[in-house]
Amino acid sequence: MASLISYLKFEEESKRKKLWKTGYELRDPNSRSETSWRSESEQRIYSTKLVDALRLVRRNPSTADKVSSFREIREAADRVLAVAAKGRTRWSRAILASQLRLRLANNMKHKRAKVTGCSRPKRLEKKRFSPTLQRKAGLLSRLVPGCRKVSFPNLLEEATDYIAALEMQVRAMTALTELVTGPPVDRLGSTSNSVHCRLCLPRSPPS
Amino acid sequence: MSSRRSRSRQQTGSSRNITDEQIADLVSKLQQLIPEIRNRPSDTQVSASKVLQETCNYIRSLHREVDDLSDRLSDLLATTDTDSAQAAIIRSLLSQ
């Protein structure tokens, strides 16, 4: 339960902190420490939080049809991934911001005007890129959330982090589905199952 | 990334001096992440455009995988009842 509470608190904070969008841009990006998406611990943390989030989703089966539940799970997975990034990367903030926007729009029950909050007049570095490169960079910027107007080097950095994070997401979700598909008969002796090891928590009191 | 002192022609709003070397550095880092390019025998520099292209493809395929996985999860969680699924997860999370 502790992890769930801290996760929810973090979400609350992120809703209030509007300076993320502007404040972070001006900070020296070299000072940020990298999240190691490959570490076991990171994956464990993600899996735990994902399970918590999914449990919440399940508790409110308001709409039982397939599409919305798929949407909810995908959004929960992305949200937990973005939270795991701890707000250091642009794509994670963009994921959280867009989800919040959607939620607020739904709650207020009227269409918000198109939010152009990200379009600060940031002059792009005018390097002599060939049009092919420009086009491909444009494609890439559309794939990574929140990176449509970032400079080319920033885009590459974001993409690097995003790819590593996505890989971890895939690993964690694969392990999770394997778990749910085949709930193992009690294997009290063998703890060498790789699936179990990946999702195993360090010794913490059950919620 | 130490060659930041040289003032490039254009200054961006966030005053970040961007050099070619930096970009090449980032591109090579990206290159290492993408399995398509990493597993290729040749170790020579792949063109930036190729790296970008493969990055886009890779991200798209990862997105598809996540979509597929969440689809399966939604099916699984819908069909199996709450208790047994959660029990299975909790059991395995707690067992070490």
mmCIF file with all atom_site columns, C-alpha atoms in Angstrom, chain B residues 1-70:
data_model
loop_
_atom_site.group_PDB
_atom_site.id
_atom_site.type_symbol
_atom_site.label_atom_id
_atom_site.label_alt_id
_atom_site.label_comp_id
_atom_site.label_asym_id
_atom_site.label_entity_id
_atom_site.label_seq_id
_atom_site.pdbx_PDB_ins_code
_atom_site.Cartn_x
_atom_site.Cartn_y
_atom_site.Cartn_z
_atom_site.occupancy
_atom_site.B_iso_or_equiv
_atom_site.pdbx_formal_charge
_atom_site.auth_seq_id
_atom_site.auth_comp_id
_atom_site.auth_asym_id
_atom_site.auth_atom_id
_atom_site.pdbx_PDB_model_num
ATOM 1  C CA . MET B 1 1  ? 30.945 16.561 -24.894 1.00 0.00 ? 1  MET B CA 1
ATOM 2  C CA . SER B 1 2  ? 33.522 19.083 -23.900 1.00 0.00 ? 2  SER B CA 1
ATOM 3  C CA . SER B 1 3  ? 33.613 21.187 -27.005 1.00 0.00 ? 3  SER B CA 1
ATOM 4  C CA . ARG B 1 4  ? 30.995 23.623 -25.903 1.00 0.00 ? 4  ARG B CA 1
ATOM 5  C CA . ARG B 1 5  ? 33.113 26.742 -25.823 1.00 0.00 ? 5  ARG B CA 1
ATOM 6  C CA . SER B 1 6  ? 32.940 27.472 -29.516 1.00 0.00 ? 6  SER B CA 1
ATOM 7  C CA . ARG B 1 7  ? 30.108 29.761 -30.367 1.00 0.00 ? 7  ARG B CA 1
ATOM 8  C CA . SER B 1 8  ? 28.138 28.380 -33.207 1.00 0.00 ? 8  SER B CA 1
ATOM 9  C CA . ARG B 1 9  ? 26.457 30.627 -35.727 1.00 0.00 ? 9  ARG B CA 1
ATOM 10 C CA . GLN B 1 10 ? 22.956 30.442 -34.361 1.00 0.00 ? 10 GLN B CA 1
ATOM 11 C CA . GLN B 1 11 ? 22.125 30.645 -30.719 1.00 0.00 ? 11 GLN B CA 1
ATOM 12 C CA . THR B 1 12 ? 19.011 28.832 -29.621 1.00 0.00 ? 12 THR B CA 1
ATOM 13 C CA . GLY B 1 13 ? 16.731 30.250 -27.008 1.00 0.00 ? 13 GLY B CA 1
ATOM 14 C CA . SER B 1 14 ? 18.159 27.983 -24.342 1.00 0.00 ? 14 SER B CA 1
ATOM 15 C CA . SER B 1 15 ? 21.718 29.040 -25.204 1.00 0.00 ? 15 SER B CA 1
ATOM 16 C CA . ARG B 1 16 ? 22.944 25.583 -26.004 1.00 0.00 ? 16 ARG B CA 1
ATOM 17 C CA . ASN B 1 17 ? 25.952 25.463 -28.259 1.00 0.00 ? 17 ASN B CA 1
ATOM 18 C CA . ILE B 1 18 ? 25.480 22.617 -30.604 1.00 0.00 ? 18 ILE B CA 1
ATOM 19 C CA . THR B 1 19 ? 28.383 21.221 -32.489 1.00 0.00 ? 19 THR B CA 1
ATOM 20 C CA . ASP B 1 20 ? 28.585 18.652 -35.181 1.00 0.00 ? 20 ASP B CA 1
ATOM 21 C CA . GLU B 1 21 ? 30.630 16.471 -32.936 1.00 0.00 ? 21 GLU B CA 1
ATOM 22 C CA . GLN B 1 22 ? 27.890 16.470 -30.351 1.00 0.00 ? 22 GLN B CA 1
ATOM 23 C CA . ILE B 1 23 ? 25.340 15.449 -32.878 1.00 0.00 ? 23 ILE B CA 1
ATOM 24 C CA . ALA B 1 24 ? 27.520 12.692 -34.216 1.00 0.00 ? 24 ALA B CA 1
ATOM 25 C CA . ASP B 1 25 ? 27.997 11.539 -30.663 1.00 0.00 ? 25 ASP B CA 1
ATOM 26 C CA . LEU B 1 26 ? 24.286 11.383 -30.013 1.00 0.00 ? 26 LEU B CA 1
ATOM 27 C CA . VAL B 1 27 ? 23.650 9.636  -33.286 1.00 0.00 ? 27 VAL B CA 1
ATOM 28 C CA . SER B 1 28 ? 26.175 6.958  -32.466 1.00 0.00 ? 28 SER B CA 1
ATOM 29 C CA . LYS B 1 29 ? 24.632 6.496  -29.031 1.00 0.00 ? 29 LYS B CA 1
ATOM 30 C CA . LEU B 1 30 ? 21.270 6.053  -30.642 1.00 0.00 ? 30 LEU B CA 1
ATOM 31 C CA . GLN B 1 31 ? 22.824 3.675  -33.089 1.00 0.00 ? 31 GLN B CA 1
ATOM 32 C CA . GLN B 1 32 ? 23.923 1.387  -30.302 1.00 0.00 ? 32 GLN B CA 1
ATOM 33 C CA . LEU B 1 33 ? 20.424 1.098  -28.950 1.00 0.00 ? 33 LEU B CA 1
ATOM 34 C CA . ILE B 1 34 ? 18.766 -0.100 -32.074 1.00 0.00 ? 34 ILE B CA 1
ATOM 35 C CA . PRO B 1 35 ? 19.101 -3.843 -32.452 1.00 0.00 ? 35 PRO B CA 1
ATOM 36 C CA . GLU B 1 36 ? 18.817 -3.691 -36.225 1.00 0.00 ? 36 GLU B CA 1
ATOM 37 C CA . ILE B 1 37 ? 21.940 -1.671 -36.551 1.00 0.00 ? 37 ILE B CA 1
ATOM 38 C CA . ARG B 1 38 ? 23.749 -3.048 -33.554 1.00 0.00 ? 38 ARG B CA 1
ATOM 39 C CA . ASN B 1 39 ? 23.632 -6.604 -34.757 1.00 0.00 ? 39 ASN B CA 1
ATOM 40 C CA . ARG B 1 40 ? 24.907 -5.820 -38.164 1.00 0.00 ? 40 ARG B CA 1
ATOM 41 C CA . PRO B 1 41 ? 28.435 -7.068 -38.640 1.00 0.00 ? 41 PRO B CA 1
ATOM 42 C CA . SER B 1 42 ? 29.847 -3.849 -40.040 1.00 0.00 ? 42 SER B CA 1
ATOM 43 C CA . ASP B 1 43 ? 31.101 -1.488 -37.444 1.00 0.00 ? 43 ASP B CA 1
ATOM 44 C CA . THR B 1 44 ? 31.504 1.444  -39.746 1.00 0.00 ? 44 THR B CA 1
ATOM 45 C CA . GLN B 1 45 ? 29.518 4.593  -39.373 1.00 0.00 ? 45 GLN B CA 1
ATOM 46 C CA . VAL B 1 46 ? 25.986 4.189  -40.559 1.00 0.00 ? 46 VAL B CA 1
ATOM 47 C CA . SER B 1 47 ? 24.521 7.270  -42.157 1.00 0.00 ? 47 SER B CA 1
ATOM 48 C CA . ALA B 1 48 ? 22.504 9.531  -39.899 1.00 0.00 ? 48 ALA B CA 1
ATOM 49 C CA . SER B 1 49 ? 19.497 9.243  -42.128 1.00 0.00 ? 49 SER B CA 1
ATOM 50 C CA . LYS B 1 50 ? 19.587 5.463  -41.820 1.00 0.00 ? 50 LYS B CA 1
ATOM 51 C CA . VAL B 1 51 ? 19.857 5.706  -38.049 1.00 0.00 ? 51 VAL B CA 1
ATOM 52 C CA . LEU B 1 52 ? 16.881 8.034  -37.910 1.00 0.00 ? 52 LEU B CA 1
ATOM 53 C CA . GLN B 1 53 ? 14.875 5.776  -40.151 1.00 0.00 ? 53 GLN B CA 1
ATOM 54 C CA . GLU B 1 54 ? 15.641 2.693  -38.116 1.00 0.00 ? 54 GLU B CA 1
ATOM 55 C CA . THR B 1 55 ? 14.891 4.573  -34.908 1.00 0.00 ? 55 THR B CA 1
ATOM 56 C CA . CYS B 1 56 ? 11.461 5.493  -36.189 1.00 0.00 ? 56 CYS B CA 1
ATOM 57 C CA . ASN B 1 57 ? 10.777 1.926  -37.233 1.00 0.00 ? 57 ASN B CA 1
ATOM 58 C CA . TYR B 1 58 ? 11.977 0.586  -33.930 1.00 0.00 ? 58 TYR B CA 1
ATOM 59 C CA . ILE B 1 59 ? 9.885  2.968  -31.874 1.00 0.00 ? 59 ILE B CA 1
ATOM 60 C CA . ARG B 1 60 ? 6.861  2.127  -33.958 1.00 0.00 ? 60 ARG B CA 1
ATOM 61 C CA . SER B 1 61 ? 7.402  -1.574 -33.447 1.00 0.00 ? 61 SER B CA 1
ATOM 62 C CA . LEU B 1 62 ? 7.820  -1.067 -29.710 1.00 0.00 ? 62 LEU B CA 1
ATOM 63 C CA . HIS B 1 63 ? 4.572  0.885  -29.637 1.00 0.00 ? 63 HIS B CA 1
ATOM 64 C CA . ARG B 1 64 ? 2.867  -1.944 -31.447 1.00 0.00 ? 64 ARG B CA 1
ATOM 65 C CA . GLU B 1 65 ? 4.213  -4.434 -28.936 1.00 0.00 ? 65 GLU B CA 1
ATOM 66 C CA . VAL B 1 66 ? 2.963  -2.385 -26.021 1.00 0.00 ? 66 VAL B CA 1
ATOM 67 C CA . ASP B 1 67 ? -0.423 -2.064 -27.669 1.00 0.00 ? 67 ASP B CA 1
ATOM 68 C CA . ASP B 1 68 ? -0.538 -5.767 -28.271 1.00 0.00 ? 68 ASP B CA 1
ATOM 69 C CA . LEU B 1 69 ? 0.495  -6.548 -24.716 1.00 0.00 ? 69 LEU B CA 1
ATOM 70 C CA . SER B 1 70 ? -2.041 -4.201 -23.185 1.00 0.00 ? 70 SER B CA 1
#
